[in-house]
mmCIF file of C-alpha atoms in Angstrom:
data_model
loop_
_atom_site.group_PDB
_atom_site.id
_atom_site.type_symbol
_atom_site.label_atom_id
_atom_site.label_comp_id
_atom_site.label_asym_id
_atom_site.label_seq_id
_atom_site.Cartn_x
_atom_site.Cartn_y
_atom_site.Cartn_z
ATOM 1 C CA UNK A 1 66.169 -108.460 104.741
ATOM 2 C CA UNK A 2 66.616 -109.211 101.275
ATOM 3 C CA UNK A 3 69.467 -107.423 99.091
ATOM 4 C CA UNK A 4 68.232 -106.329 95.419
ATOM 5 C CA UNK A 5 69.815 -107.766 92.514
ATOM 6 C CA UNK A 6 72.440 -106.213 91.415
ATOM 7 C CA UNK A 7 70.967 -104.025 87.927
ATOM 8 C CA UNK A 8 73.169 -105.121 84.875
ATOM 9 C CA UNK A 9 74.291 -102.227 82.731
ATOM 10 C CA UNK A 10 71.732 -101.893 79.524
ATOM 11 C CA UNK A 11 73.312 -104.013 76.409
ATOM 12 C CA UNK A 12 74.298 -101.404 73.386
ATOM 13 C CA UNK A 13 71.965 -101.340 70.554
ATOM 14 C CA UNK A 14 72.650 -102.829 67.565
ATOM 15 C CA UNK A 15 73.610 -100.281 64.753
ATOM 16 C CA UNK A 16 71.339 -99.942 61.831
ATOM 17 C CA UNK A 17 72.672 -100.759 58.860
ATOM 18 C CA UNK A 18 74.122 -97.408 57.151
ATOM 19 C CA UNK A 19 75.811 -96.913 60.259
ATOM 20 C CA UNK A 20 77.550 -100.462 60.761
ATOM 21 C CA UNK A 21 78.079 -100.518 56.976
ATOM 22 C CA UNK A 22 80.716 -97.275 57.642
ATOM 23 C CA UNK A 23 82.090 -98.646 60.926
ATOM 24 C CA UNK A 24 82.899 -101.475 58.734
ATOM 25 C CA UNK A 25 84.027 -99.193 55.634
ATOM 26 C CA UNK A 26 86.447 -97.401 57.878
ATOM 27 C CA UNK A 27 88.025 -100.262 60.068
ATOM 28 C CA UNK A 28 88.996 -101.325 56.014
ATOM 29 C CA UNK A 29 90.696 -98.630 55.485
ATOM 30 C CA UNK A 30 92.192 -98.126 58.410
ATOM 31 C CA UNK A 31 93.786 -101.334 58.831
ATOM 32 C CA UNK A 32 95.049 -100.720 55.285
ATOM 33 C CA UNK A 33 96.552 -97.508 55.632
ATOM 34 C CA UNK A 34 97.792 -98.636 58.454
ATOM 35 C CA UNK A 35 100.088 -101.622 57.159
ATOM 36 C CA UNK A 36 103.954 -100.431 55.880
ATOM 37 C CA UNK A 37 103.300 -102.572 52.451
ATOM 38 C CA UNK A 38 100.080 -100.698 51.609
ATOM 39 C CA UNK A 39 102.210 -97.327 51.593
ATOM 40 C CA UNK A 40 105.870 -98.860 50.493
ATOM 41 C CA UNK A 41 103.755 -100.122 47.419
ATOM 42 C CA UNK A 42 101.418 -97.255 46.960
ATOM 43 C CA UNK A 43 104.939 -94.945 46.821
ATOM 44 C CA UNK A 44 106.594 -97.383 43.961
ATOM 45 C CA UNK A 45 103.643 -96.948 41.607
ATOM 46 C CA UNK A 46 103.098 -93.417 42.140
ATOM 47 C CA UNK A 47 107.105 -93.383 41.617
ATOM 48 C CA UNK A 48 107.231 -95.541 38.407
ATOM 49 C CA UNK A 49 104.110 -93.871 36.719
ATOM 50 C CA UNK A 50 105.682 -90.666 37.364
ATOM 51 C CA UNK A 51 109.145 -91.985 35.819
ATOM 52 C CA UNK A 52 106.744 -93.612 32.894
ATOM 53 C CA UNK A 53 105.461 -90.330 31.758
ATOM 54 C CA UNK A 54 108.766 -88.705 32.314
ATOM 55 C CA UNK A 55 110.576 -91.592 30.303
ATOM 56 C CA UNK A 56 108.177 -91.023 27.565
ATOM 57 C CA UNK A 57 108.461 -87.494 27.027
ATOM 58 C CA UNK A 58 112.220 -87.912 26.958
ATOM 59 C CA UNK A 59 111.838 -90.664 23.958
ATOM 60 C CA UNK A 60 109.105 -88.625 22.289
ATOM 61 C CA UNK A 61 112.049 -86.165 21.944
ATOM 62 C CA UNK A 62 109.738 -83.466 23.914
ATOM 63 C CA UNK A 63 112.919 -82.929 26.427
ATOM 64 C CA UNK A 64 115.473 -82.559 23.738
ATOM 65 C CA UNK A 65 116.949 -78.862 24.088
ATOM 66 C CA UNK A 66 115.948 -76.220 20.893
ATOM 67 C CA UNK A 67 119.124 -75.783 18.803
ATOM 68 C CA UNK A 68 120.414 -72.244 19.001
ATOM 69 C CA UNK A 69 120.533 -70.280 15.699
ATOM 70 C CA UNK A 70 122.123 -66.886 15.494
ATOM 71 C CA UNK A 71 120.002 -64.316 13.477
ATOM 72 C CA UNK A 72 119.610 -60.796 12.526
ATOM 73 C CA UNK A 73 116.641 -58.856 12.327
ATOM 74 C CA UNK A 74 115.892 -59.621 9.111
ATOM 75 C CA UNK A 75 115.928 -63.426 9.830
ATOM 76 C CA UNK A 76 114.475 -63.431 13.576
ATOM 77 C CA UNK A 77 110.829 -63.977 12.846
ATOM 78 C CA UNK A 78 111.561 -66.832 10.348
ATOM 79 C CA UNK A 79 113.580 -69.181 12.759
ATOM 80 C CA UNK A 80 111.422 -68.010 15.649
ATOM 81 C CA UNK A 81 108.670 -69.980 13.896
ATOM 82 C CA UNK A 82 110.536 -72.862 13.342
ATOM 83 C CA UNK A 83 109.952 -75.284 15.910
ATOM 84 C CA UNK A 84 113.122 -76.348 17.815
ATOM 85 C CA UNK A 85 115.173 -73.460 17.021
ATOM 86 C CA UNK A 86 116.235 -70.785 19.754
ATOM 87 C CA UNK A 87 117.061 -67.605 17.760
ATOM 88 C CA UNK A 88 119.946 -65.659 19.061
ATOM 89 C CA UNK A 89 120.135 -62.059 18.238
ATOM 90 C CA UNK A 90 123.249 -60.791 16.627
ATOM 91 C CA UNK A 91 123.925 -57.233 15.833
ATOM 92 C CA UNK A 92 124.951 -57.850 11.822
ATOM 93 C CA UNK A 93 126.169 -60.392 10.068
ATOM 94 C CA UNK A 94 129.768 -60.107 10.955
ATOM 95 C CA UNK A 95 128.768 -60.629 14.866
ATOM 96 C CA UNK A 96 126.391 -63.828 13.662
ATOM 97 C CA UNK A 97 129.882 -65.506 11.280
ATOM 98 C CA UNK A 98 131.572 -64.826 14.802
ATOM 99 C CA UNK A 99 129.080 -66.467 16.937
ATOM 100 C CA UNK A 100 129.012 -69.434 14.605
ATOM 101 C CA UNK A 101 132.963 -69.518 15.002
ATOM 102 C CA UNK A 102 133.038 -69.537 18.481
ATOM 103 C CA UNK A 103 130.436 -72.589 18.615
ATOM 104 C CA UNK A 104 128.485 -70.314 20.579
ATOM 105 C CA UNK A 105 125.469 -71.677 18.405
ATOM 106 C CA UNK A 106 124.853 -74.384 16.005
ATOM 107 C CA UNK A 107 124.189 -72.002 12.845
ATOM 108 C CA UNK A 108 123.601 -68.623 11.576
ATOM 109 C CA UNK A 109 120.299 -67.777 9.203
ATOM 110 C CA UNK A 110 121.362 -64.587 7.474
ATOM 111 C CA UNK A 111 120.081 -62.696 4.456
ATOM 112 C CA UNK A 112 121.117 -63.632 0.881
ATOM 113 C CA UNK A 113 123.306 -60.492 -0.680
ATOM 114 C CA UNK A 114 123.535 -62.278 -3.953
ATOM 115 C CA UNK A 115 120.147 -62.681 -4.603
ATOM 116 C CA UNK A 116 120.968 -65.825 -6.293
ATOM 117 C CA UNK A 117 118.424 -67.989 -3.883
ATOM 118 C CA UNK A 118 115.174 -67.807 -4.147
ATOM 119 C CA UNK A 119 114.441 -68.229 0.083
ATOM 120 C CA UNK A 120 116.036 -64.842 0.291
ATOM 121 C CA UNK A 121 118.354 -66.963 3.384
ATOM 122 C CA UNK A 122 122.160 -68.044 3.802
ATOM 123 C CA UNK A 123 122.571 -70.814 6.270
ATOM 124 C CA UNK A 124 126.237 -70.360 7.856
ATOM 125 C CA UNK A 125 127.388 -73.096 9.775
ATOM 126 C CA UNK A 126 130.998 -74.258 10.931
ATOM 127 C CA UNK A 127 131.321 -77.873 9.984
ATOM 128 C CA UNK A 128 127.920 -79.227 9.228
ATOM 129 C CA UNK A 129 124.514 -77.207 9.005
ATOM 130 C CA UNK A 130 121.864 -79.154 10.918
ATOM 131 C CA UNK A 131 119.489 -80.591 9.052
ATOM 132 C CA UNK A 132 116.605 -79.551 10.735
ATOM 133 C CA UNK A 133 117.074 -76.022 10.076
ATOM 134 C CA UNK A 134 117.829 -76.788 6.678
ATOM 135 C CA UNK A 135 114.992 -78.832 5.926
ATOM 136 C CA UNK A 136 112.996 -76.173 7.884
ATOM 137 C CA UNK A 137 113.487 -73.609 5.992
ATOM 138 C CA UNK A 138 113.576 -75.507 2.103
ATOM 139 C CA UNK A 139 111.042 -75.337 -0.053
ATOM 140 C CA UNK A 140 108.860 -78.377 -0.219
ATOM 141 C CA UNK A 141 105.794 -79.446 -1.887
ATOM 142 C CA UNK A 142 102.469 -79.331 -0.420
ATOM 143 C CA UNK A 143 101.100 -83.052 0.873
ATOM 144 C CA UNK A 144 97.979 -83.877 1.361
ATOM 145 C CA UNK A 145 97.195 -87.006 3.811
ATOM 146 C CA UNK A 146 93.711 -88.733 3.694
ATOM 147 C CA UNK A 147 94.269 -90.177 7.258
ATOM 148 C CA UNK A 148 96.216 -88.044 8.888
ATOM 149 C CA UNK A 149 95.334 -88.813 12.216
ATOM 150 C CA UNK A 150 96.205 -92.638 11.673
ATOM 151 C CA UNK A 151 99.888 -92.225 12.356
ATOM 152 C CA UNK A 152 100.116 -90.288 15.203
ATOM 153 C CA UNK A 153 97.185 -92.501 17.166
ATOM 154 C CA UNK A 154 98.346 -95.727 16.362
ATOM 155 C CA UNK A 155 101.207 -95.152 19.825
ATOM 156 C CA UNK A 156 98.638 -93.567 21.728
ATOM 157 C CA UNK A 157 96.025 -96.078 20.979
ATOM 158 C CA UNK A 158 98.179 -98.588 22.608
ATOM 159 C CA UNK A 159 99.327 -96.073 24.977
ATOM 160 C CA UNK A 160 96.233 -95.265 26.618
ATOM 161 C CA UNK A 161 94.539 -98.848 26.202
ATOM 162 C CA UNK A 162 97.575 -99.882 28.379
ATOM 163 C CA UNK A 163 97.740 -97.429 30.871
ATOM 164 C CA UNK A 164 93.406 -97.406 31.384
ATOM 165 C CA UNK A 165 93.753 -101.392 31.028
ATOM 166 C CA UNK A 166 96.393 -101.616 33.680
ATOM 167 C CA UNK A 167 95.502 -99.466 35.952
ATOM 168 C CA UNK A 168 92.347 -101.254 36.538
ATOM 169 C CA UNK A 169 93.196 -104.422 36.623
ATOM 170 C CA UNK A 170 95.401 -103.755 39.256
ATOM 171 C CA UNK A 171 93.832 -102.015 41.463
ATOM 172 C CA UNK A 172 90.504 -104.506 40.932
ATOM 173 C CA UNK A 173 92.975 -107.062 41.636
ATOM 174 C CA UNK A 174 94.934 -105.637 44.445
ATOM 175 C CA UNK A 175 91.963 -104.507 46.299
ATOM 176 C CA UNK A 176 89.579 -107.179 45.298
ATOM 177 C CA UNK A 177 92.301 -109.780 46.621
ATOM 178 C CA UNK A 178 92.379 -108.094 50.227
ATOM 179 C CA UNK A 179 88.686 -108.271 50.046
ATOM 180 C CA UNK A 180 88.743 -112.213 49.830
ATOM 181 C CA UNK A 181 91.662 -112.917 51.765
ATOM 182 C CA UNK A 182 90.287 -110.391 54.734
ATOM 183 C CA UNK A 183 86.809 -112.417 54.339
ATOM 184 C CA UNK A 184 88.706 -115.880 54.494
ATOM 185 C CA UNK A 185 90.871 -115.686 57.011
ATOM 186 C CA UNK A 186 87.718 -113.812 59.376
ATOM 187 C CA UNK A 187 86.338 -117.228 58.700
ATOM 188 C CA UNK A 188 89.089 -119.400 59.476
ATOM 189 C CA UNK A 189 89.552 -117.646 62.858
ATOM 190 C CA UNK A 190 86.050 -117.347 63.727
ATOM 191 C CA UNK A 191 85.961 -113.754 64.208
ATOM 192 C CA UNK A 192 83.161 -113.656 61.582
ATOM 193 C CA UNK A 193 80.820 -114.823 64.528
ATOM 194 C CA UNK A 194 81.979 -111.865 66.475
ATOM 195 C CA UNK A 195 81.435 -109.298 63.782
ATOM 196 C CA UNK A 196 77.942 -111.228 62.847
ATOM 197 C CA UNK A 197 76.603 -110.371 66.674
ATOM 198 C CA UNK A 198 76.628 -106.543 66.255
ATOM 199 C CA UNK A 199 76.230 -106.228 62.125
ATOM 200 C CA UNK A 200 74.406 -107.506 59.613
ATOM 201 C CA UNK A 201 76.149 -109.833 56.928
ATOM 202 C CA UNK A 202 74.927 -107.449 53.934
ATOM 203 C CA UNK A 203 76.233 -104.305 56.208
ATOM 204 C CA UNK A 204 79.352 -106.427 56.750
ATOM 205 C CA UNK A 205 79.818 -107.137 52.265
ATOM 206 C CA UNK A 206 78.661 -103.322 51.863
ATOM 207 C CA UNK A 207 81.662 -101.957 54.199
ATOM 208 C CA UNK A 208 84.281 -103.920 52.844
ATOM 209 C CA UNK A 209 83.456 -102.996 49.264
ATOM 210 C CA UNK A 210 82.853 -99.288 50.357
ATOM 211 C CA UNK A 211 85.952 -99.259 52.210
ATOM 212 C CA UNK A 212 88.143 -100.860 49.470
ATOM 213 C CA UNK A 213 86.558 -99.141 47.027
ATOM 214 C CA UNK A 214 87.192 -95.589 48.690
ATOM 215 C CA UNK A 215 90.821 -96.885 49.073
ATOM 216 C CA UNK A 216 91.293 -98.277 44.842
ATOM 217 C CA UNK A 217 89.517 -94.798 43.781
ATOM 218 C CA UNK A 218 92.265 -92.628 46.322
ATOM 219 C CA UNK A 219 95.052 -94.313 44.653
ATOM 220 C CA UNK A 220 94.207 -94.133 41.152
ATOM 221 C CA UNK A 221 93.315 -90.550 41.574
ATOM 222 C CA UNK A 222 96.833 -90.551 43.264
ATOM 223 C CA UNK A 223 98.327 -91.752 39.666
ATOM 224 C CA UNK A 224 95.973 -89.336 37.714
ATOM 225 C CA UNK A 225 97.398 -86.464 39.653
ATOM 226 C CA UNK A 226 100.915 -87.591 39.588
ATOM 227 C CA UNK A 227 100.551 -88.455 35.616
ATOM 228 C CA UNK A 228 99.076 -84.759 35.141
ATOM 229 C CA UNK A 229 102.224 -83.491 36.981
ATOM 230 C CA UNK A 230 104.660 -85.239 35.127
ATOM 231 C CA UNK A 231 102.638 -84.069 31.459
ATOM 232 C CA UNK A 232 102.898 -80.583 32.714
ATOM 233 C CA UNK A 233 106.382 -80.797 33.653
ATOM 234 C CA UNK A 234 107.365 -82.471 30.700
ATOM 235 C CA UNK A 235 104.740 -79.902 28.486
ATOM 236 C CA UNK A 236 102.721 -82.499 27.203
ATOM 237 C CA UNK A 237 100.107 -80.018 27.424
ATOM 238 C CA UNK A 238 98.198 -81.478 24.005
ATOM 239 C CA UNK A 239 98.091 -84.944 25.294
ATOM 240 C CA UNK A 240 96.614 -83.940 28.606
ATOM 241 C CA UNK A 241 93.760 -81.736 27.125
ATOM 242 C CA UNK A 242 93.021 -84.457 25.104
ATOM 243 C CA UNK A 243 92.775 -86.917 28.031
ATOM 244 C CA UNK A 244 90.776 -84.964 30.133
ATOM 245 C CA UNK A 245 87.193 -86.113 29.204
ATOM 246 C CA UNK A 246 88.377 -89.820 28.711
ATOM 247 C CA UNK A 247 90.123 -89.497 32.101
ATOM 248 C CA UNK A 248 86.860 -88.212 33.831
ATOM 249 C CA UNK A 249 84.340 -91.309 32.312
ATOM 250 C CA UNK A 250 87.230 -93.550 32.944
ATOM 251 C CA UNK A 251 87.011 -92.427 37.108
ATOM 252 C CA UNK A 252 82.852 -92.985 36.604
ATOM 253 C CA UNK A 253 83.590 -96.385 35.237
ATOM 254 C CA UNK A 254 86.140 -97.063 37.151
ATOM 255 C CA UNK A 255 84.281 -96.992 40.528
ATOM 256 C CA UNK A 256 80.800 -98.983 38.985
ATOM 257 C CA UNK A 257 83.296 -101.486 37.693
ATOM 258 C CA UNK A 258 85.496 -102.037 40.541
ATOM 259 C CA UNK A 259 81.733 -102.607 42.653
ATOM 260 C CA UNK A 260 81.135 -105.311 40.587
ATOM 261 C CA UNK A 261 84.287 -107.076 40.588
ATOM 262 C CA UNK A 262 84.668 -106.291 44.688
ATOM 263 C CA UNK A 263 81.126 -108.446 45.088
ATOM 264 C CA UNK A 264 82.473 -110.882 43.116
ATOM 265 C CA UNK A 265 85.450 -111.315 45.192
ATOM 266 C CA UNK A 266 83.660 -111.199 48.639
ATOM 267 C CA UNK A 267 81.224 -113.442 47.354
ATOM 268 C CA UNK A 268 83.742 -116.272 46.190
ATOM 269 C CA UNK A 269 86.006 -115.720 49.196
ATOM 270 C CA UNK A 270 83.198 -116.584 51.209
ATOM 271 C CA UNK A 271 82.875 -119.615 50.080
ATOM 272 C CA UNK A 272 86.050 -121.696 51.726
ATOM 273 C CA UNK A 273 87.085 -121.573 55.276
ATOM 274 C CA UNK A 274 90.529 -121.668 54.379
ATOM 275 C CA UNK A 275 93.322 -119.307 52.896
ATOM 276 C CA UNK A 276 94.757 -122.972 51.382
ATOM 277 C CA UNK A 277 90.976 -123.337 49.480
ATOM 278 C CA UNK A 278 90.901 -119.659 47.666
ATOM 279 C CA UNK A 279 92.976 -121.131 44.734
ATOM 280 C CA UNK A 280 89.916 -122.994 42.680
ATOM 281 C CA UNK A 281 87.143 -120.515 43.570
ATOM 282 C CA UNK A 282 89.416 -117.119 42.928
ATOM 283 C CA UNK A 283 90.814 -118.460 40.125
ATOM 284 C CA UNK A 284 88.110 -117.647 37.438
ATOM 285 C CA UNK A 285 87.262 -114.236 39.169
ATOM 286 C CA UNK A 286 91.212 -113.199 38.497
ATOM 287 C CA UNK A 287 90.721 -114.465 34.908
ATOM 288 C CA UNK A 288 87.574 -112.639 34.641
ATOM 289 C CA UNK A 289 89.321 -109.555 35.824
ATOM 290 C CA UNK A 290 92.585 -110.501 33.349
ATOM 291 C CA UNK A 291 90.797 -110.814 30.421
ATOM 292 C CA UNK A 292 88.966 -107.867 29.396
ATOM 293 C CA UNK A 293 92.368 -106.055 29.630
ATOM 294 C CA UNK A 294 93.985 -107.982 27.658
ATOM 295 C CA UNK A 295 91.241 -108.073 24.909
ATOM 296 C CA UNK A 296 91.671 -104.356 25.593
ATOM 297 C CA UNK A 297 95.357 -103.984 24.300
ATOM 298 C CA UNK A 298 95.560 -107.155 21.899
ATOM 299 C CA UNK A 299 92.065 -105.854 20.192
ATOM 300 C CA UNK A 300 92.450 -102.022 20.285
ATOM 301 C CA UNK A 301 92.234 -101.657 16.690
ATOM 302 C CA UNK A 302 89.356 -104.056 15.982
ATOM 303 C CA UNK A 303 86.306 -101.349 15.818
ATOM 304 C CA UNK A 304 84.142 -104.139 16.312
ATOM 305 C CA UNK A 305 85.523 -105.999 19.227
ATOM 306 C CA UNK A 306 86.134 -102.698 20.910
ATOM 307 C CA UNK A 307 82.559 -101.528 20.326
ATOM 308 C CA UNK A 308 81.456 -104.673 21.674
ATOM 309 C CA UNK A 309 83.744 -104.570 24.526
ATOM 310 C CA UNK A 310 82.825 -101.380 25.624
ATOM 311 C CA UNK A 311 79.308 -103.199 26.559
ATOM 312 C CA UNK A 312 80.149 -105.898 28.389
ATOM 313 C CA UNK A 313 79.929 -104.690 32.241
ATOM 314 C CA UNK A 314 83.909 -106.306 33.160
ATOM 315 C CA UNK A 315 85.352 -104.934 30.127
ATOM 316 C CA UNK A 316 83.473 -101.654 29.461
ATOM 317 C CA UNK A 317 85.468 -99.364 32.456
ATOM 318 C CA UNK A 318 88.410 -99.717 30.051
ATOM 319 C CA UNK A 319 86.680 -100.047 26.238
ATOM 320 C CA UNK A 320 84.436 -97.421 26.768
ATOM 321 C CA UNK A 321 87.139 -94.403 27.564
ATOM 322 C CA UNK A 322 89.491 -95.815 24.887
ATOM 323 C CA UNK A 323 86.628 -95.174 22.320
ATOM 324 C CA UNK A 324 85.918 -91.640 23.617
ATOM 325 C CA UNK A 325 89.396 -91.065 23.557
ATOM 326 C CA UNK A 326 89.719 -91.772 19.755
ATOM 327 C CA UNK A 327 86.812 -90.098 18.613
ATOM 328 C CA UNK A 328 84.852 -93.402 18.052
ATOM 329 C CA UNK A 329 81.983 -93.794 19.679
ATOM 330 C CA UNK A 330 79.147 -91.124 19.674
ATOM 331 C CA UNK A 331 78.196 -88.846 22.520
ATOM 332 C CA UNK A 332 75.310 -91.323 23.408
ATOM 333 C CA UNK A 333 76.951 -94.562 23.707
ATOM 334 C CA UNK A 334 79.087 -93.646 27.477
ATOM 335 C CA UNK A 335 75.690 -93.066 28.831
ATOM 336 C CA UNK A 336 74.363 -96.226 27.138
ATOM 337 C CA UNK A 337 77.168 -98.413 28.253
ATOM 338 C CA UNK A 338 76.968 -96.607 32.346
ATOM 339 C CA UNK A 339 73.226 -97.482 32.144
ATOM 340 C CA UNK A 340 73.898 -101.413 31.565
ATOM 341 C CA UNK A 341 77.013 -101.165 33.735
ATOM 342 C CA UNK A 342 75.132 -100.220 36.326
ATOM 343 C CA UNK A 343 72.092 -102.539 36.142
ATOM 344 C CA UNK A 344 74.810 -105.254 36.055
ATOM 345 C CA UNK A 345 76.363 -103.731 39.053
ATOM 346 C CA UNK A 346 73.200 -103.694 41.182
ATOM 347 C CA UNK A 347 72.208 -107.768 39.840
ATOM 348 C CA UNK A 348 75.811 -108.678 41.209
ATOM 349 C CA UNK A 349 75.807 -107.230 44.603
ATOM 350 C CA UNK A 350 72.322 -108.748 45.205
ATOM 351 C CA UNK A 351 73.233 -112.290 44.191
ATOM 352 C CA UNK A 352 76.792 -111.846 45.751
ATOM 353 C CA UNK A 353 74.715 -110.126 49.453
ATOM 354 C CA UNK A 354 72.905 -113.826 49.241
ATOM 355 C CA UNK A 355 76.082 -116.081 48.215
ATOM 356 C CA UNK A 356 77.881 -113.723 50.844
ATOM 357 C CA UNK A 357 75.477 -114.379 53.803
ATOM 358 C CA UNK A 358 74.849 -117.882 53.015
ATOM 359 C CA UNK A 359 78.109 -118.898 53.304
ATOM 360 C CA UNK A 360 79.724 -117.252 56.142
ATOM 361 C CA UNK A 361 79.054 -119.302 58.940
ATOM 362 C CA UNK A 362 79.304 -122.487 57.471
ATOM 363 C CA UNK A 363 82.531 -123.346 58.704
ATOM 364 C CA UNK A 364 82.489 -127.616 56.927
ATOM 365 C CA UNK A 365 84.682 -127.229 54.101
ATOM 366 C CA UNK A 366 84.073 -125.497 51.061
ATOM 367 C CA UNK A 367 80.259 -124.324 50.090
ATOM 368 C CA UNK A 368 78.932 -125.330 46.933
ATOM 369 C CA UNK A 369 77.749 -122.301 44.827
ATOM 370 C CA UNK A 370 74.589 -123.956 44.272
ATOM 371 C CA UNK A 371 73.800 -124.758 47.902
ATOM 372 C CA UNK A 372 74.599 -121.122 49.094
ATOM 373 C CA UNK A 373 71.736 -120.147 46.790
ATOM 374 C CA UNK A 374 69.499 -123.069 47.335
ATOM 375 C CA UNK A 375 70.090 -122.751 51.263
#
């Protein structure tokens, strides 16, 4: 009597493509999160932006402590609207003279009994009156400034093109590294064969850029929230209302960008079997990424080149919110400038998905660009 064959156990089925494109997206971030320099180094820049904004306020002179002023109740509202200047409340003029005497405060703003001045005020000091409440309360000439915005937004032009042009080039080159160096070296040890078996190769480039991508917008909202802290803190209230619609188009920018640069990346990595090989074909996507920031910050008061910078797709996540930022472009052009972002985005990821799974299991040496599209 015959014995049946054993019954093998039914083979899993293959997960569709949304599904193996977040398996993917989430063993990314995983092994990320996971690894002691992803956190060590996500704590240092949190750290130093947060000491940045800090160190600013203090040179800005937005720490310095208000100079106390002794003052009677003749005198109170007039140094209470002087800014920088802490009244303190004396009974009469004798108890003010004594205050002053004691050093208990820098000066005393009392009423004029000789009626010889025409402010009406007697500034008492010890020593040396300071000269901001001196100047603060002299008579001066009304001036009339044609650009008077020019001044104060020369620093934060460069300010904010810095901080917007840095913070994206990082992270596009922080996470878009990991991207190629996780593609090469699943290459070089063959596990690419493994992960081909159970998901497709454009599920496989859609997880990685989903996963690094969740992982580069986390930590720069990480550094927006830790910046809005620190401007609180250190009441840089105006700044921060003035930041907050550049800040929010920057974010939208920020993750279309960082797409496009992250399909770039995969695609280029996938190109060489070989961590030794990523030199010549990374090489012009890092300068690609390097340049528009530095355009950015050398160029930031060139309407033109900034105009036309906030157009081009690698350049435009950091142009764009610089321009809203300083009033100059019109309430049309952000949408303009997402529009061809995006188109530019979506041309990218298809001809990097082909490049991408063209190249992965050819395993010879390094793949021509033209071949993985001709192939």
């Amino acid at each position: 009597m015959s014995t049946p064959a054993p019954t093998r156990p039914p083979r899993p089925a293959v997960p569709g493509v949304v599904p193996a494109t977040l398996m993917v997206a989430e063993r990314e971030i995983l092994a990320q999160v996971r690894t002691k320099s992803f956190l060590i180094s996500t704590a240092v820049l949190l750290l130093g932006v947060l000491a940045a904004v800090i160190g600013s306020s203090f040179l800005s002179g937005r720490t310095a402590e208000a100079t106390q002023v002794a003052v009677v109740a003749q005198t109170a509202d007039v140094v209470e609207a002087m800014p920088g200047m802490e009244p303190v409340m004396a009974d009469d003029a004798d108890a003010a003279r004594e205050l002053v005497e004691s050093e208990e405060v820098a000066a005393a703003v009392l009423p004029d009994e000789s009626g010889e001045n025409p402010t009406g005020i007697t500034v008492v000091a010890l020593t040396d009156a300071p000269q901001s409440l001196v100047g603060g309360l002299s008579v001066a000439p009304s001036v009339e400034l044609l650009d008077a915005d020019e001044g104060d937004q020369t620093g934060l032009r460069y300010l904010v093109s810095f901080a917007f042009g840095a913070i994206f080039m990082m992270s596009a080159m922080t996470f878009g590294s990991t991207i190629a160096q996780n593609t090469v070296q699943e290459k070089q040890s063959r596990v690419v064969e493994i992960l081909l078996s159970t998901v497709p190769a454009r599920a496989l480039l859609a997880g990685k850029i989903l996963g690094n991508s969740a992982l580069a917008l986390g930590q720069t909202a990480a550094i927006a929230a830790v910046a809005i802290i620190g401007a609180v803190v250190t009441g840089q209230d105006e700044l921060l209302s003035a930041l907050g619609g550049p800040v929010a188009w920057f974010i939208v920018f920020f993750l279309v960008g960082f797409v496009l640069l992250a399909s770039v990346f995969a695609a280029s990595a996938s190109l060489v079997s070989r961590i030794e090989d990523t030199g010549p074909v990374l090489t012009p996507v890092m300068m690609l990424t390097m340049t528009p920031y530095f355009v950015i910050v050398f160029f930031n008061e060139n309407a033109l080149v900034m105009k036309i910078a906030s157009y081009v797709p690698f350049s435009a996540p950091v142009a764009m919110p610089v321009r809203l930022f300083l009033g100059e472009a019109a309430w049309w052009e952000p949408l303009a400038a997402l529009a061809l972002l995006v188109a530019s985005c979506v041309a990218v990821i298809a001809l990097g998905a082909r490049i991408y799974a063209r190249s992965l299991l050819r395993f010879s040496g390094r793949v021509r660009l033209k071949e993985a599209l001709a192939a």
